[in-house]
CSV table of C-alpha atoms in Angstrom, one decimal:
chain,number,residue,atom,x,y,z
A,7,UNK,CA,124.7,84.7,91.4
A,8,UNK,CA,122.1,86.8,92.6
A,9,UNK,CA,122.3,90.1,94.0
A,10,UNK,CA,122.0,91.7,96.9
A,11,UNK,CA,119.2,94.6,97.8
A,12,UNK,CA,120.9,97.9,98.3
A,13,UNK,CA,120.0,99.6,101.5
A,14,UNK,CA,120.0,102.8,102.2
A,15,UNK,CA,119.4,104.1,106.0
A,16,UNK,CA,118.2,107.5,107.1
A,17,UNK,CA,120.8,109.6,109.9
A,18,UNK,CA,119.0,112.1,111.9
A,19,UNK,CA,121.9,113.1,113.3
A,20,UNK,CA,121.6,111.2,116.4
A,21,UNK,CA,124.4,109.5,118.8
A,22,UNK,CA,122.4,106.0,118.7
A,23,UNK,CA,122.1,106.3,114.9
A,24,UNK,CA,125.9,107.1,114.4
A,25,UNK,CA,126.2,103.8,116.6
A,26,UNK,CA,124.2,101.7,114.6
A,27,UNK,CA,124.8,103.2,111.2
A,28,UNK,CA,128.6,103.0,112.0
A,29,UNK,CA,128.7,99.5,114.1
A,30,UNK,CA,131.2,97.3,112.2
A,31,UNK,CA,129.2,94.5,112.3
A,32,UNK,CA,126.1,96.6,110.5
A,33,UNK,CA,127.7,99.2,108.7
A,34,UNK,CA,128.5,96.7,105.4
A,35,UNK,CA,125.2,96.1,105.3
A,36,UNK,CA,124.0,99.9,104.2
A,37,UNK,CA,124.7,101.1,100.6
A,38,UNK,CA,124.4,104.5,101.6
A,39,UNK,CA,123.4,106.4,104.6
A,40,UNK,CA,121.7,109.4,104.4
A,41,UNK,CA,121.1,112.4,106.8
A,42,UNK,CA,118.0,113.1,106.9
A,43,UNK,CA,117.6,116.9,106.4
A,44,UNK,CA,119.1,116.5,103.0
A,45,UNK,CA,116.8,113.2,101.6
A,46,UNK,CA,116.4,113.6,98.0
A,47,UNK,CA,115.1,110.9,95.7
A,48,UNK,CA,118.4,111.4,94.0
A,49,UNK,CA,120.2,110.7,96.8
A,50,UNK,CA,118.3,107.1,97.1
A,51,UNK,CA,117.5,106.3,93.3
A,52,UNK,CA,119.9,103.6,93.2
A,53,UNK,CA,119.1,101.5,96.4
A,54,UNK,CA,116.5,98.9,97.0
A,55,UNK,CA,115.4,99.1,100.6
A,56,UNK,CA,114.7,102.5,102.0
A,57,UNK,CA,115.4,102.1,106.2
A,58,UNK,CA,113.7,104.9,107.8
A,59,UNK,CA,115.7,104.5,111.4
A,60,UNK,CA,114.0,104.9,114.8
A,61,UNK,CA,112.8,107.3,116.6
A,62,UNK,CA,113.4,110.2,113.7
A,63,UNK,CA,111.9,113.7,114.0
A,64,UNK,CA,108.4,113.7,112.6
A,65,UNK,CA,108.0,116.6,111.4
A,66,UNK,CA,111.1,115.7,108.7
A,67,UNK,CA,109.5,112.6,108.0
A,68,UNK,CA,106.3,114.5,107.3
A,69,UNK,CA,107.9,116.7,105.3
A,70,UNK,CA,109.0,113.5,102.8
A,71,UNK,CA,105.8,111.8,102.8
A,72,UNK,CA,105.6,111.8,99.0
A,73,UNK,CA,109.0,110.8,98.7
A,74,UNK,CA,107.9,108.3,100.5
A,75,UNK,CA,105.0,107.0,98.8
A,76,UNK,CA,106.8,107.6,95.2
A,77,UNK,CA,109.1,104.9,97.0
A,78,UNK,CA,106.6,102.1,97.6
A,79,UNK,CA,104.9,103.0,94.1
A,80,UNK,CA,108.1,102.5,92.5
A,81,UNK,CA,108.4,99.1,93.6
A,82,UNK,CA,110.7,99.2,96.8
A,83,UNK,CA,111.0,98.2,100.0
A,84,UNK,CA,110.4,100.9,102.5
A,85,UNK,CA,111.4,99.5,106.4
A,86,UNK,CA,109.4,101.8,109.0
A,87,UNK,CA,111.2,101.6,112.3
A,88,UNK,CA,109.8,102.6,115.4
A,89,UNK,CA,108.8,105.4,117.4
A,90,UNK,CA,108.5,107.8,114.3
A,91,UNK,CA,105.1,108.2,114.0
A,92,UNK,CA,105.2,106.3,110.9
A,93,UNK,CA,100.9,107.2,110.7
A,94,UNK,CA,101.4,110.7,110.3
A,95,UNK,CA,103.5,110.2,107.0
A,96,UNK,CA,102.2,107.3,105.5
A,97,UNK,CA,98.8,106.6,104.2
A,98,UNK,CA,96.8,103.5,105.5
A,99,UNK,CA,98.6,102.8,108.8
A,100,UNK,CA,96.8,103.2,112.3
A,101,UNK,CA,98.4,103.3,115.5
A,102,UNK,CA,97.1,101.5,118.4
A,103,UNK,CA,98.3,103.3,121.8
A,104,UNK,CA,99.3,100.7,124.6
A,105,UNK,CA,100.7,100.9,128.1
A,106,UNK,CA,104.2,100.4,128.4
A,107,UNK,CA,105.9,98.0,130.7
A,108,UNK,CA,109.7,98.8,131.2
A,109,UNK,CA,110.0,96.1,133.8
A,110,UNK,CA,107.3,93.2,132.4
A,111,UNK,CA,110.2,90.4,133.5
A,112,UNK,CA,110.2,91.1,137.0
A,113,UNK,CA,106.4,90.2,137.2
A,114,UNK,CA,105.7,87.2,138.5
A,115,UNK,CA,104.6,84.6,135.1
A,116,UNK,CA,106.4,87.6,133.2
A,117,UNK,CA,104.9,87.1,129.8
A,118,UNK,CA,106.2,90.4,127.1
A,119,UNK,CA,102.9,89.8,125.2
A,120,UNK,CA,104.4,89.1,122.0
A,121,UNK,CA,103.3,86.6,119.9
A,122,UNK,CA,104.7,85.3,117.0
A,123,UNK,CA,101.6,85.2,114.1
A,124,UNK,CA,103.8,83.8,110.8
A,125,UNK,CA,106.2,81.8,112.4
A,126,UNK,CA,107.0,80.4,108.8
A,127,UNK,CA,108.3,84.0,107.5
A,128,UNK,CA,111.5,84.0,105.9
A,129,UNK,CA,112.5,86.9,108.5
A,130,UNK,CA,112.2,84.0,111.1
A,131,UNK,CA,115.4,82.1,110.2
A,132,UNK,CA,117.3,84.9,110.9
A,133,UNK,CA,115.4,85.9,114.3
A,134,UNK,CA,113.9,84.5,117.0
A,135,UNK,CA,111.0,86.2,118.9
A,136,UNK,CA,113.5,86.4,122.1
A,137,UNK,CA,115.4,88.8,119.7
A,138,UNK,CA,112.6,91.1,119.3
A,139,UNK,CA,111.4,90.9,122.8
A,140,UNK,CA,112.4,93.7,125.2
A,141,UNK,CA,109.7,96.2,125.8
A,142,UNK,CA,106.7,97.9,123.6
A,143,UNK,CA,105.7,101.6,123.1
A,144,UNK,CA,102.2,100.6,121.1
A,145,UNK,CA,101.3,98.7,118.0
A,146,UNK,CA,99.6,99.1,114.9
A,147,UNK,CA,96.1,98.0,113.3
A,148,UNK,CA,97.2,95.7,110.4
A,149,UNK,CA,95.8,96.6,107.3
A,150,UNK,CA,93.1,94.3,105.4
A,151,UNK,CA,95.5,91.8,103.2
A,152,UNK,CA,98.4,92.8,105.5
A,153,UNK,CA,100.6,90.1,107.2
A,154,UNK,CA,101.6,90.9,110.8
A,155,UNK,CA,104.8,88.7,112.2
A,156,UNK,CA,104.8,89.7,115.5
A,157,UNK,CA,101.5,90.5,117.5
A,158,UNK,CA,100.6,92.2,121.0
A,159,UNK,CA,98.3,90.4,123.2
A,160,UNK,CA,95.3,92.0,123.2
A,161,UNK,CA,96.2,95.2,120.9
A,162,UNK,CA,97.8,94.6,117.4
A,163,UNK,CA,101.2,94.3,115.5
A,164,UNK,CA,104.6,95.3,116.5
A,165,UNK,CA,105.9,94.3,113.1
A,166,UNK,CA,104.0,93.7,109.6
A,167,UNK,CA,104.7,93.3,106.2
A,168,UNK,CA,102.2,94.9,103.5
A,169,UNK,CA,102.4,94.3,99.9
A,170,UNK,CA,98.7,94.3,99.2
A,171,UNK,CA,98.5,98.3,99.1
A,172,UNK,CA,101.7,99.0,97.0
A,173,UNK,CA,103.7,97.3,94.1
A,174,UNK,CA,106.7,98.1,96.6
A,175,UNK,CA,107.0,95.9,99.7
A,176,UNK,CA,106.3,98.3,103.6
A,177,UNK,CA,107.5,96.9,106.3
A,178,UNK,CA,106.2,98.8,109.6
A,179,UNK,CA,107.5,98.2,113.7
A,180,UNK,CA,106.6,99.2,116.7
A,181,UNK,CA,110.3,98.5,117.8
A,182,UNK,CA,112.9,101.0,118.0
A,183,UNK,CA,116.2,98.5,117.9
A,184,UNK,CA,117.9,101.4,116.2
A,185,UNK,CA,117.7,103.5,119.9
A,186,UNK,CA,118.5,100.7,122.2
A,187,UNK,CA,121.5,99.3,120.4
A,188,UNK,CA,122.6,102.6,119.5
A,189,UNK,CA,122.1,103.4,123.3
A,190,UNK,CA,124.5,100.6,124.6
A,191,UNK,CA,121.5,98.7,126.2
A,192,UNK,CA,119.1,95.8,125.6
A,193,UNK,CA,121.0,93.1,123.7
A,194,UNK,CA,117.8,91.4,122.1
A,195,UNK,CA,117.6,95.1,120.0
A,196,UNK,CA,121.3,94.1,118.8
A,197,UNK,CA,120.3,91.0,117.8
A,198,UNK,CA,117.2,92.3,115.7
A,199,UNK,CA,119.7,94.0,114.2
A,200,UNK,CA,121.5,91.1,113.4
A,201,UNK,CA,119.1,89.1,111.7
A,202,UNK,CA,116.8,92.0,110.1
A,203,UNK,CA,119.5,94.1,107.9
A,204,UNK,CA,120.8,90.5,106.0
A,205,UNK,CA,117.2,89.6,105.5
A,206,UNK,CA,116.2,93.1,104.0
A,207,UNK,CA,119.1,92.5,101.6
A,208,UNK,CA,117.7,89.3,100.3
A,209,UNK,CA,116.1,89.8,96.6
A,210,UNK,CA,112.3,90.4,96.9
A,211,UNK,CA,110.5,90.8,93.6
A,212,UNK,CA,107.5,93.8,93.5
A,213,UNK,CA,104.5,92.0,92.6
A,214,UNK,CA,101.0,93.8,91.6
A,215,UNK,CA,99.0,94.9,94.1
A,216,UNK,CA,96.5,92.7,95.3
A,217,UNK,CA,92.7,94.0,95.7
A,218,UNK,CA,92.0,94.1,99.9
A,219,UNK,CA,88.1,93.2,98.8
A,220,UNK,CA,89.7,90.0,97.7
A,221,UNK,CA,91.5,89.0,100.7
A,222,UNK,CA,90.6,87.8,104.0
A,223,UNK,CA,91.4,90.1,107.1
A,224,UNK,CA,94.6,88.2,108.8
A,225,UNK,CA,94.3,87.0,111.9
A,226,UNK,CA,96.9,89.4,113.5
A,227,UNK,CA,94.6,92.2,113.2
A,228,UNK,CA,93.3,93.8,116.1
């Protein structure tokens, strides 16, 4: 039988990460969680997936950026969730800035703007794009060789996978599911929740980088 990815999850401290951290229905899912202040490699060296939870304070993410690239060198899967600035701490990742819409489905022809750009991604059986629809603080420039899953009309990704610039696997979001279901509010975030922490315990298997001159700028990219 194969075996699971460990996950550990990072705890600012934070009521809506207690929430989510802590939810029954979650909290098998996390190896270990691990407040933030205190991140050592030590304190991580035995998991597989590194979740770095939303909306964190930057400046302690900053402070860990080469813990954070020893991860993805090392051959793991680091999960950058949203509203964290994830640009400032991690090499190669652009943020586009994008008007937000709190109240998009009380337009008339409401349309969220999301688009789903590898519908055949393993992630895709476990979530719809109605579970990752709710509203959208920005996106991000998907890297050349990159493969975005979910795009914003007319600006870039909200969710992308890269493992063409590391021999570990980065997964980056605009989304902050973390907040919302840790908040009490916006069910879709709950069931992103739902689908994403099974998936990230699926085996992946850290192959070598691939050279970006060699691969063709996805389509996602904005």
């Amino acid at each position: 039988m194969t075996e699971l990815a460990k996950i550990a999850a990072l705890d600012a401290g934070t009521y809506f990460h207690h929430r989510s951290l802590n939810t029954p229905e979650f909290a098998p899912h996390f190896h270990r969680t691990v407040y933030l202040p205190e991140l050592t490699q030590q304190a991580i060296d035995d998991c597989d997936v590194l979740i770095v939870s939303c909306s964190s304070p930057p400046l302690l993410l900053q402070a860990q950026r080469d813990l954070f690239a020893h991860w993805l060198s090392s051959g793991r899967t680091l999960v950058a969730m949203g509203a964290n600035q994830t640009e400032t701490w991690l090499d190669g990742v652009e943020w586009i800035e994008s008007p937000v819409n709190f109240w998009w489905w009380k337009e008339p022809g409401a349309d969220s703007g999301l688009r789903l750009v590898a519908p055949g991604h393993p992630l895709f059986k476990h979530i719809s794009l109605a579970d990752a629809t709710w509203h959208q603080h920005g996106s991000y420039r998907v890297p050349l060789g990159a493969q975005s899953l979910i795009d914003k009309l007319g600006y870039g990704s909200v969710l992308y996978e890269d493992t063409a610039h590391w021999p570990g696997r980065l997964i980056v979001s605009a989304l902050d599911p973390m907040y919302h279901h840790g908040s009490h509010f916006m069910p879709a975030a709950t069931r992103f929740l739902r689908g994403l922490l099974p998936w990230l315990r699926e085996p992946w298997r850290s192959t070598p980088c691939v050279d970006p001159a060699a691969v063709t700028t996805p389509a996602a990219s904005a």
